[in-house]
PDB file of C-alpha atoms and ligand atoms in Angstrom:
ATOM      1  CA  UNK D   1      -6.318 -11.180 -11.453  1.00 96.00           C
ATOM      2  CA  UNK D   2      -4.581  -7.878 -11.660  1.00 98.00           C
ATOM      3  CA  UNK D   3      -3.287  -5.710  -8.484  1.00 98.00           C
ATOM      4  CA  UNK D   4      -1.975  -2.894  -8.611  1.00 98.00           C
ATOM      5  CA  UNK D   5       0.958  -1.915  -5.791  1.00 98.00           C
ATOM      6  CA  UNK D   6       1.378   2.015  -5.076  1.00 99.00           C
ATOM      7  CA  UNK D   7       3.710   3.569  -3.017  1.00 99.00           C
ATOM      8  CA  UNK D   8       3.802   7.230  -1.660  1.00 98.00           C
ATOM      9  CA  UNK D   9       5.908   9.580  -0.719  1.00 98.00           C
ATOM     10  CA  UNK D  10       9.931   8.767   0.488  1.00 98.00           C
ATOM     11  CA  UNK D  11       9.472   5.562   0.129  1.00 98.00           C
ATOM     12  CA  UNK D  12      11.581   5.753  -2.779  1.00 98.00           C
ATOM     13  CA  UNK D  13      14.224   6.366  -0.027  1.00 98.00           C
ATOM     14  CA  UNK D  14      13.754   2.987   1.593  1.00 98.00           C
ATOM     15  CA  UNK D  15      16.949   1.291   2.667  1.00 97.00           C
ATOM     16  CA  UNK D  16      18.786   4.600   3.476  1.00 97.00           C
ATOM     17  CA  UNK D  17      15.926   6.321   5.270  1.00 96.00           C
ATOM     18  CA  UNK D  18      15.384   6.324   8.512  1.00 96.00           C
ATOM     19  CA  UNK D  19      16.585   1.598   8.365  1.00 96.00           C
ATOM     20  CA  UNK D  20      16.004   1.881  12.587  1.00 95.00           C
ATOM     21  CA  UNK D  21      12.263   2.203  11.204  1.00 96.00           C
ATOM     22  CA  UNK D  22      11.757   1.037   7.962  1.00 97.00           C
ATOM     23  CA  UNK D  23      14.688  -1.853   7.783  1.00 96.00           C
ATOM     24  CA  UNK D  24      16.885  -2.192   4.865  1.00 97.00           C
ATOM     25  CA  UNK D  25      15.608  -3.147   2.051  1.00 98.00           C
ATOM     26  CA  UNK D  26      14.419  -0.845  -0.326  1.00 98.00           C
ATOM     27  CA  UNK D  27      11.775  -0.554  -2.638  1.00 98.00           C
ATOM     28  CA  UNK D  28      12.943  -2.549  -5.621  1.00 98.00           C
ATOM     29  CA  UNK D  29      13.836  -5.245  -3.508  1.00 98.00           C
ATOM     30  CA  UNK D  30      10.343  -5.466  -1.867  1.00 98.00           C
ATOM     31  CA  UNK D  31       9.298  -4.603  -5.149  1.00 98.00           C
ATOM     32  CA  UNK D  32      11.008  -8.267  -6.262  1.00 98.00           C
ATOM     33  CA  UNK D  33       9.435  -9.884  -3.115  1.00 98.00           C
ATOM     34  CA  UNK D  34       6.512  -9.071  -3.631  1.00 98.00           C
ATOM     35  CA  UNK D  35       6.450 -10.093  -7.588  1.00 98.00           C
ATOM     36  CA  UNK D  36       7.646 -13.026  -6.738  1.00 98.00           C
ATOM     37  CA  UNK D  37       5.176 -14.060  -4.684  1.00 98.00           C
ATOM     38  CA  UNK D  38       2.692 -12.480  -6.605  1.00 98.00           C
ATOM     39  CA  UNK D  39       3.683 -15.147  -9.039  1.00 98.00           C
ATOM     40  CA  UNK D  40       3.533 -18.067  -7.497  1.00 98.00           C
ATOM     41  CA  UNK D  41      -0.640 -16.765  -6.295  1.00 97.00           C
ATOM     42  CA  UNK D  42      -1.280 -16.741 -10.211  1.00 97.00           C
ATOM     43  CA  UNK D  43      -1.564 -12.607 -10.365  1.00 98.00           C
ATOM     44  CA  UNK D  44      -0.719  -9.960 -11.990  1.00 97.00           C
ATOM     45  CA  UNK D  45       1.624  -6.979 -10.518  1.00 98.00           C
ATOM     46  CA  UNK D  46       1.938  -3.385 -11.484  1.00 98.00           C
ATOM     47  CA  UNK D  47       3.823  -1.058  -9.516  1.00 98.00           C
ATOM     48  CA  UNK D  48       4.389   2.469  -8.828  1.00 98.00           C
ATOM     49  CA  UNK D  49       5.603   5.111  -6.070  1.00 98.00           C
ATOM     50  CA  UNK D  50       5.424   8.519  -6.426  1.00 98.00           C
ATOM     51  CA  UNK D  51       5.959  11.540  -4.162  1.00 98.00           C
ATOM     52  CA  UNK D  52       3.362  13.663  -5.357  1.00 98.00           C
ATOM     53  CA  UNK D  53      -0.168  13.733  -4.017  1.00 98.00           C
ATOM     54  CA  UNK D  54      -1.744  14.541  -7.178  1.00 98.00           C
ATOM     55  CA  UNK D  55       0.012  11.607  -8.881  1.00 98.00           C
ATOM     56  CA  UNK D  56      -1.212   9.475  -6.496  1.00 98.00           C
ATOM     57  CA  UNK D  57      -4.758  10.876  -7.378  1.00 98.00           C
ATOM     58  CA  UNK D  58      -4.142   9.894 -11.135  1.00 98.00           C
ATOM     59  CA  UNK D  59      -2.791   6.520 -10.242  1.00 98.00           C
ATOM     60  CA  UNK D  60      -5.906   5.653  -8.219  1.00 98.00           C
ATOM     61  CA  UNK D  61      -8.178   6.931 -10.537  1.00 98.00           C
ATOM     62  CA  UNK D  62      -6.772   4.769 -13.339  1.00 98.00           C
ATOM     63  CA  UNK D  63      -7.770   1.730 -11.910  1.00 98.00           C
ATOM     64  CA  UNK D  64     -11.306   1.920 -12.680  1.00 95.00           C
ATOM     65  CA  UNK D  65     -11.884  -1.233 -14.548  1.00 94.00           C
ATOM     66  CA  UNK D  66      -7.807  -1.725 -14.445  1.00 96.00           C
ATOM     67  CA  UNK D  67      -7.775  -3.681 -11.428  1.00 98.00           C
ATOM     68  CA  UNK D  68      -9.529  -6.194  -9.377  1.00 98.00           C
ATOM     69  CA  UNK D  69      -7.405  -4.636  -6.150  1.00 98.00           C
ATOM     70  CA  UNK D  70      -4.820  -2.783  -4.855  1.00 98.00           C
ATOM     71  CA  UNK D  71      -1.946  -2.701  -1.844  1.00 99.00           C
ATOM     72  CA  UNK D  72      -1.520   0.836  -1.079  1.00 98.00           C
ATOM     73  CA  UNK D  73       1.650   2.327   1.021  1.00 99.00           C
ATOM     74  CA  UNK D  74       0.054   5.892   0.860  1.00 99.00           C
ATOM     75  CA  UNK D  75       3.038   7.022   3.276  1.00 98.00           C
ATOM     76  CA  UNK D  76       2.389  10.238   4.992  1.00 98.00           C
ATOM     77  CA  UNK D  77      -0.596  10.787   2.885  1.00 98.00           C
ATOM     78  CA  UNK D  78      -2.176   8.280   4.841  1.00 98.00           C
ATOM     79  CA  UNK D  79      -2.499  10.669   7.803  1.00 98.00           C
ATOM     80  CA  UNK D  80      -3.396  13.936   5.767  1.00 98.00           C
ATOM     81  CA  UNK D  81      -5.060  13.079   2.648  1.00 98.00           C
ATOM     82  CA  UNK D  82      -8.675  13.030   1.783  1.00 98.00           C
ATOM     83  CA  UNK D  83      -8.004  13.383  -2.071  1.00 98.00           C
ATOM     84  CA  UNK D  84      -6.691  10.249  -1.611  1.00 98.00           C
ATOM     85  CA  UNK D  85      -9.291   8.461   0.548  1.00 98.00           C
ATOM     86  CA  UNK D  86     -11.780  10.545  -1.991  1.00 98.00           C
ATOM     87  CA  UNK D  87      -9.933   8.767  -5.122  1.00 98.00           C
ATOM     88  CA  UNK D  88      -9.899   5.236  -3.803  1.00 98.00           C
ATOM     89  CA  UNK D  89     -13.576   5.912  -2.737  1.00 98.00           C
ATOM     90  CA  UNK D  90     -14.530   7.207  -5.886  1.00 98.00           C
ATOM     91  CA  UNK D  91     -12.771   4.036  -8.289  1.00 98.00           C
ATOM     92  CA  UNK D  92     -14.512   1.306  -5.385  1.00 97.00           C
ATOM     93  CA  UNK D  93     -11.325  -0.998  -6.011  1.00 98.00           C
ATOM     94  CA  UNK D  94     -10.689  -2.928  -3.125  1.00 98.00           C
ATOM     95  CA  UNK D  95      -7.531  -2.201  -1.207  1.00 98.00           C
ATOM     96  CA  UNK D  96      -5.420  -3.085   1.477  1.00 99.00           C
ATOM     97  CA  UNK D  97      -3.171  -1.006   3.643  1.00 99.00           C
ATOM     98  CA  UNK D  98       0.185  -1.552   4.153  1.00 99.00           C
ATOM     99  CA  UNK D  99       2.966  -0.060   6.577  1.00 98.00           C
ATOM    100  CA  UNK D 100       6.190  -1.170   7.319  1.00 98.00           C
ATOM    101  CA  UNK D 101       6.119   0.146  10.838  1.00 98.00           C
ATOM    102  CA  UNK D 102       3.420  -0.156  13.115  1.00 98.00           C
ATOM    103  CA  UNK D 103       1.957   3.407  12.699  1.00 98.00           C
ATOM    104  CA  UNK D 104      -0.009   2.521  16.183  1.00 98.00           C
ATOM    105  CA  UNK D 105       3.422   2.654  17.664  1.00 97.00           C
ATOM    106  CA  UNK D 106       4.424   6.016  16.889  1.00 97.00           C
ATOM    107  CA  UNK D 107       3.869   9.717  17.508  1.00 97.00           C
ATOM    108  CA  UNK D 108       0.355  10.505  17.712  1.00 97.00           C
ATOM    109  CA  UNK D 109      -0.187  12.312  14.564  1.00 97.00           C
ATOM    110  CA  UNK D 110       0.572   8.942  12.482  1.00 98.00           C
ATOM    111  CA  UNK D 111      -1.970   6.878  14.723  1.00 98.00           C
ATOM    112  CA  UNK D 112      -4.561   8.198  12.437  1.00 98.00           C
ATOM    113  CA  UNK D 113      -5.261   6.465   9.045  1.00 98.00           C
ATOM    114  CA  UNK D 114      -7.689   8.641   6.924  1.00 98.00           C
ATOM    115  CA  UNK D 115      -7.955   5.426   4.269  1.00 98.00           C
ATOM    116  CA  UNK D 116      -7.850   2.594   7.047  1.00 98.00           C
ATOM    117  CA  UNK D 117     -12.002   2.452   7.660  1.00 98.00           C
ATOM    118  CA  UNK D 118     -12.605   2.219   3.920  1.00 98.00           C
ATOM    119  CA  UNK D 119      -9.987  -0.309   3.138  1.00 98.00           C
ATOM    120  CA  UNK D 120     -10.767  -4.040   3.321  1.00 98.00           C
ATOM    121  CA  UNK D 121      -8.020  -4.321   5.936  1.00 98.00           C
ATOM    122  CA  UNK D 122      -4.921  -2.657   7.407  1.00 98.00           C
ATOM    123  CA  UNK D 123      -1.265  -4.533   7.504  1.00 98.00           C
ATOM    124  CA  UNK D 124       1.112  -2.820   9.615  1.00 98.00           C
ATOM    125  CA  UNK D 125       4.267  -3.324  11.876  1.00 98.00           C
ATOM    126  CA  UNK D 126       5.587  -6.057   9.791  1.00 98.00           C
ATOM    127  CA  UNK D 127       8.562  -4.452   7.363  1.00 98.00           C
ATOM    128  CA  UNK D 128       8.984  -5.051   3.838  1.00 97.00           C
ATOM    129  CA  UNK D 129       6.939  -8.421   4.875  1.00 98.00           C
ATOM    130  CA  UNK D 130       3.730  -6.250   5.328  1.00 98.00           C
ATOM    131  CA  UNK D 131       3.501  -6.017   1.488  1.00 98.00           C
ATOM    132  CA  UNK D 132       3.258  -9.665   1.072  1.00 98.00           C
ATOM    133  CA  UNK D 133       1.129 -10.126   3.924  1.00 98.00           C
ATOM    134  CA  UNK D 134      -0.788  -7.586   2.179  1.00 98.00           C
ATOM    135  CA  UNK D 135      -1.171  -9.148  -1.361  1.00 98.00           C
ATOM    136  CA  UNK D 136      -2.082 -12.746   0.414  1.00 98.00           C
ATOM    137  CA  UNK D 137      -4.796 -11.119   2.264  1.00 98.00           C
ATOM    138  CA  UNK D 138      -5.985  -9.044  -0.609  1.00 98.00           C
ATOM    139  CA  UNK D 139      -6.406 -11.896  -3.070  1.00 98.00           C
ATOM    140  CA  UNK D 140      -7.629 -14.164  -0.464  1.00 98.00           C
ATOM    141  CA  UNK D 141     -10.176 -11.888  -0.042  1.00 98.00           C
ATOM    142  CA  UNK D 142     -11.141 -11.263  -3.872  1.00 97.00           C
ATOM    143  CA  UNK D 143     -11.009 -15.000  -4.518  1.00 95.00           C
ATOM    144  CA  UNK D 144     -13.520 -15.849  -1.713  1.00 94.00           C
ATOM    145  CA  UNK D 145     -15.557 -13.096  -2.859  1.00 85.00           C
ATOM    146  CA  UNK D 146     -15.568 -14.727  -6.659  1.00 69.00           C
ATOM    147  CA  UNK D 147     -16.601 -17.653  -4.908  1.00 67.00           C
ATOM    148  CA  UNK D 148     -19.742 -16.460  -3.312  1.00 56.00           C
TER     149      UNK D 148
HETATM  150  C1  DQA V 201       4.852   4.517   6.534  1.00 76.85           C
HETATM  151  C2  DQA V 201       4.420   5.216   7.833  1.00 76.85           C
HETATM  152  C3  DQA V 201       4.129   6.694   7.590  1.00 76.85           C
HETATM  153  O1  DQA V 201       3.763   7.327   8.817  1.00 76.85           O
HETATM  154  C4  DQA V 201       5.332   7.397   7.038  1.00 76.85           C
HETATM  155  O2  DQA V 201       5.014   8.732   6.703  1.00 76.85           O
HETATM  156  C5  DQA V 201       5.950   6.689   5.875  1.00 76.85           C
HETATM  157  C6  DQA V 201       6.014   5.234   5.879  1.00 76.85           C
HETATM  158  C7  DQA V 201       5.290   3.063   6.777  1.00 76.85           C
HETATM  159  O3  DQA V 201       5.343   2.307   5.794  1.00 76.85           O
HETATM  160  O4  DQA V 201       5.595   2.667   7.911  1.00 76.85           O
HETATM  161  O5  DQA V 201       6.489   7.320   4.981  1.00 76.85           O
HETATM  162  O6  DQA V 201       3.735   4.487   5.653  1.00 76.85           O
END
Protein backbone atom coordinates (compact mmCIF):
# COMPACT_ATOMS: atom_id res chain seq x y z
CA UNK A 1 0.00 0.00 0.00
CA UNK A 2 1.39 3.32 -1.00
CA UNK A 3 0.32 6.89 0.62
CA UNK A 4 1.34 9.68 -0.29
CA UNK A 5 1.80 12.68 2.59
CA UNK A 6 1.57 16.44 1.18
CA UNK A 7 2.03 19.40 2.93
CA UNK A 8 1.15 23.07 1.92
CA UNK A 9 2.12 26.18 2.38
CA UNK A 10 4.49 27.42 5.72
CA UNK A 11 4.44 24.40 6.96
CA UNK A 12 7.91 24.15 6.04
CA UNK A 13 8.20 26.71 8.92
CA UNK A 14 6.90 24.34 11.55
CA UNK A 15 8.74 24.48 14.85
CA UNK A 16 9.56 28.26 14.57
CA UNK A 17 6.16 29.41 13.34
CA UNK A 18 3.69 30.52 15.20
CA UNK A 19 4.84 26.90 18.27
CA UNK A 20 1.71 28.62 20.61
CA UNK A 21 -0.32 27.00 17.56
CA UNK A 22 1.37 24.54 15.77
CA UNK A 23 3.83 23.08 18.74
CA UNK A 24 7.39 22.40 18.14
CA UNK A 25 8.21 20.01 16.12
CA UNK A 26 8.73 20.58 12.69
CA UNK A 27 8.14 18.95 9.61
CA UNK A 28 10.98 16.49 9.32
CA UNK A 29 10.41 15.38 12.63
CA UNK A 30 6.67 14.61 12.01
CA UNK A 31 7.92 13.65 8.82
CA UNK A 32 10.04 10.72 10.95
CA UNK A 33 6.88 10.06 13.07
CA UNK A 34 4.92 9.49 10.77
CA UNK A 35 7.41 7.02 8.66
CA UNK A 36 7.87 5.31 11.42
CA UNK A 37 4.69 4.38 12.04
CA UNK A 38 3.94 4.06 8.62
CA UNK A 39 6.32 1.19 8.96
CA UNK A 40 5.30 -0.71 11.47
CA UNK A 41 1.28 -0.62 9.38
CA UNK A 42 3.26 -2.40 6.44
CA UNK A 43 3.03 0.93 3.97
CA UNK A 44 4.64 2.81 1.92
CA UNK A 45 5.44 6.75 2.52
CA UNK A 46 6.20 9.51 0.12
CA UNK A 47 6.35 12.94 1.17
CA UNK A 48 6.26 16.39 0.03
CA UNK A 49 5.39 20.16 1.07
CA UNK A 50 5.38 22.83 -1.08
CA UNK A 51 4.28 26.47 -0.92
CA UNK A 52 2.97 26.86 -4.21
CA UNK A 53 -0.61 26.20 -5.21
CA UNK A 54 0.15 25.05 -8.56
CA UNK A 55 2.67 22.52 -7.20
CA UNK A 56 0.27 21.24 -5.12
CA UNK A 57 -1.96 20.80 -8.31
CA UNK A 58 0.92 18.69 -9.95
CA UNK A 59 1.49 16.68 -6.84
CA UNK A 60 -2.17 15.65 -6.66
CA UNK A 61 -2.50 14.99 -10.07
CA UNK A 62 0.42 12.54 -10.04
CA UNK A 63 -1.18 10.19 -7.98
CA UNK A 64 -3.43 8.78 -10.45
CA UNK A 65 -2.61 5.17 -10.30
CA UNK A 66 0.49 6.25 -7.83
CA UNK A 67 -1.34 5.82 -4.77
CA UNK A 68 -3.93 3.89 -2.98
CA UNK A 69 -4.37 7.26 -0.56
CA UNK A 70 -3.24 10.26 0.65
CA UNK A 71 -2.92 12.57 4.11
CA UNK A 72 -3.17 16.01 2.94
CA UNK A 73 -2.09 19.24 5.19
CA UNK A 74 -3.31 21.62 2.34
CA UNK A 75 -2.56 24.60 4.90
CA UNK A 76 -4.24 27.77 3.97
CA UNK A 77 -5.23 26.32 0.72
CA UNK A 78 -7.62 24.43 2.53
CA UNK A 79 -9.81 27.52 3.04
CA UNK A 80 -9.30 29.14 -0.53
CA UNK A 81 -8.59 26.57 -3.00
CA UNK A 82 -10.84 24.89 -5.44
CA UNK A 83 -7.89 23.89 -7.83
CA UNK A 84 -7.08 21.89 -5.16
CA UNK A 85 -10.42 20.32 -4.13
CA UNK A 86 -10.79 20.18 -8.24
CA UNK A 87 -7.33 18.08 -8.39
CA UNK A 88 -8.05 15.64 -5.61
CA UNK A 89 -11.58 15.33 -7.19
CA UNK A 90 -10.36 14.82 -10.47
CA UNK A 91 -7.40 11.81 -9.44
CA UNK A 92 -10.51 10.05 -6.96
CA UNK A 93 -7.59 8.99 -4.47
CA UNK A 94 -8.87 8.74 -1.20
CA UNK A 95 -7.66 11.25 1.34
CA UNK A 96 -7.70 12.33 4.70
CA UNK A 97 -7.39 15.76 6.19
CA UNK A 98 -5.10 16.70 8.58
CA UNK A 99 -4.52 19.92 10.84
CA UNK A 100 -2.47 20.43 13.62
CA UNK A 101 -4.78 22.93 15.20
CA UNK A 102 -8.31 22.62 15.46
CA UNK A 103 -9.27 24.94 12.51
CA UNK A 104 -12.97 24.89 14.26
CA UNK A 105 -11.26 26.82 16.97
CA UNK A 106 -10.08 29.70 15.18
CA UNK A 107 -11.00 32.88 13.31
CA UNK A 108 -13.87 32.37 11.19
CA UNK A 109 -12.34 32.44 7.85
CA UNK A 110 -10.35 29.03 8.67
CA UNK A 111 -13.68 27.28 9.93
CA UNK A 112 -14.27 26.56 6.36
CA UNK A 113 -12.62 23.48 4.67
CA UNK A 114 -13.22 23.60 0.83
CA UNK A 115 -11.66 19.73 0.66
CA UNK A 116 -13.26 18.49 4.07
CA UNK A 117 -16.86 17.14 2.38
CA UNK A 118 -14.95 15.23 -0.29
CA UNK A 119 -12.36 13.71 1.92
CA UNK A 120 -12.98 10.36 3.63
CA UNK A 121 -12.50 12.15 6.95
CA UNK A 122 -11.08 15.25 8.66
CA UNK A 123 -8.26 15.01 11.64
CA UNK A 124 -7.81 18.15 13.36
CA UNK A 125 -6.78 19.76 16.78
CA UNK A 126 -4.37 17.09 17.56
CA UNK A 127 -0.57 18.53 16.65
CA UNK A 128 2.00 16.76 14.85
CA UNK A 129 -0.15 13.60 16.27
CA UNK A 130 -2.98 14.47 13.73
CA UNK A 131 -0.73 13.05 10.94
CA UNK A 132 -0.56 9.72 12.50
CA UNK A 133 -4.00 9.71 13.52
CA UNK A 134 -4.44 10.47 10.00
CA UNK A 135 -2.46 7.60 8.29
CA UNK A 136 -4.19 4.95 10.92
CA UNK A 137 -7.51 6.09 9.85
CA UNK A 138 -6.66 6.27 6.21
CA UNK A 139 -5.35 2.72 5.89
CA UNK A 140 -7.89 1.42 8.19
CA UNK A 141 -10.19 2.60 5.92
CA UNK A 142 -8.53 1.25 2.54
CA UNK A 143 -7.92 -2.12 4.18
CA UNK A 144 -11.61 -2.60 5.18
CA UNK A 145 -12.54 -1.47 1.88
CA UNK A 146 -10.10 -4.37 0.23
CA UNK A 147 -11.93 -6.51 2.42
CA UNK A 148 -15.40 -5.98 1.20
C1 LIG B 1 -3.16 24.44 9.35
C2 LIG B 1 -4.33 25.40 9.61
C3 LIG B 1 -4.44 26.44 8.50
O1 LIG B 1 -5.52 27.34 8.78
C4 LIG B 1 -3.18 27.24 8.39
O2 LIG B 1 -3.25 28.12 7.28
C5 LIG B 1 -1.95 26.40 8.32
C6 LIG B 1 -1.86 25.20 9.14
C7 LIG B 1 -2.93 23.47 10.52
O3 LIG B 1 -2.25 22.45 10.30
O4 LIG B 1 -3.40 23.70 11.64
O5 LIG B 1 -0.98 26.77 7.67
O6 LIG B 1 -3.46 23.66 8.19
Amino acid sequence: MHIAVLNGPNLNLLGEREPELYGRATLAEIETRTRERAQALGVNVSWTQTNHEGELVDAIQALKGRADGAVINAAAFTHTSLAVRDALVAVRVPFVEVHLSNIFAREPERRRSVLADVAVGVVTGFGAESYRLGLEGLVGYLASRHDR
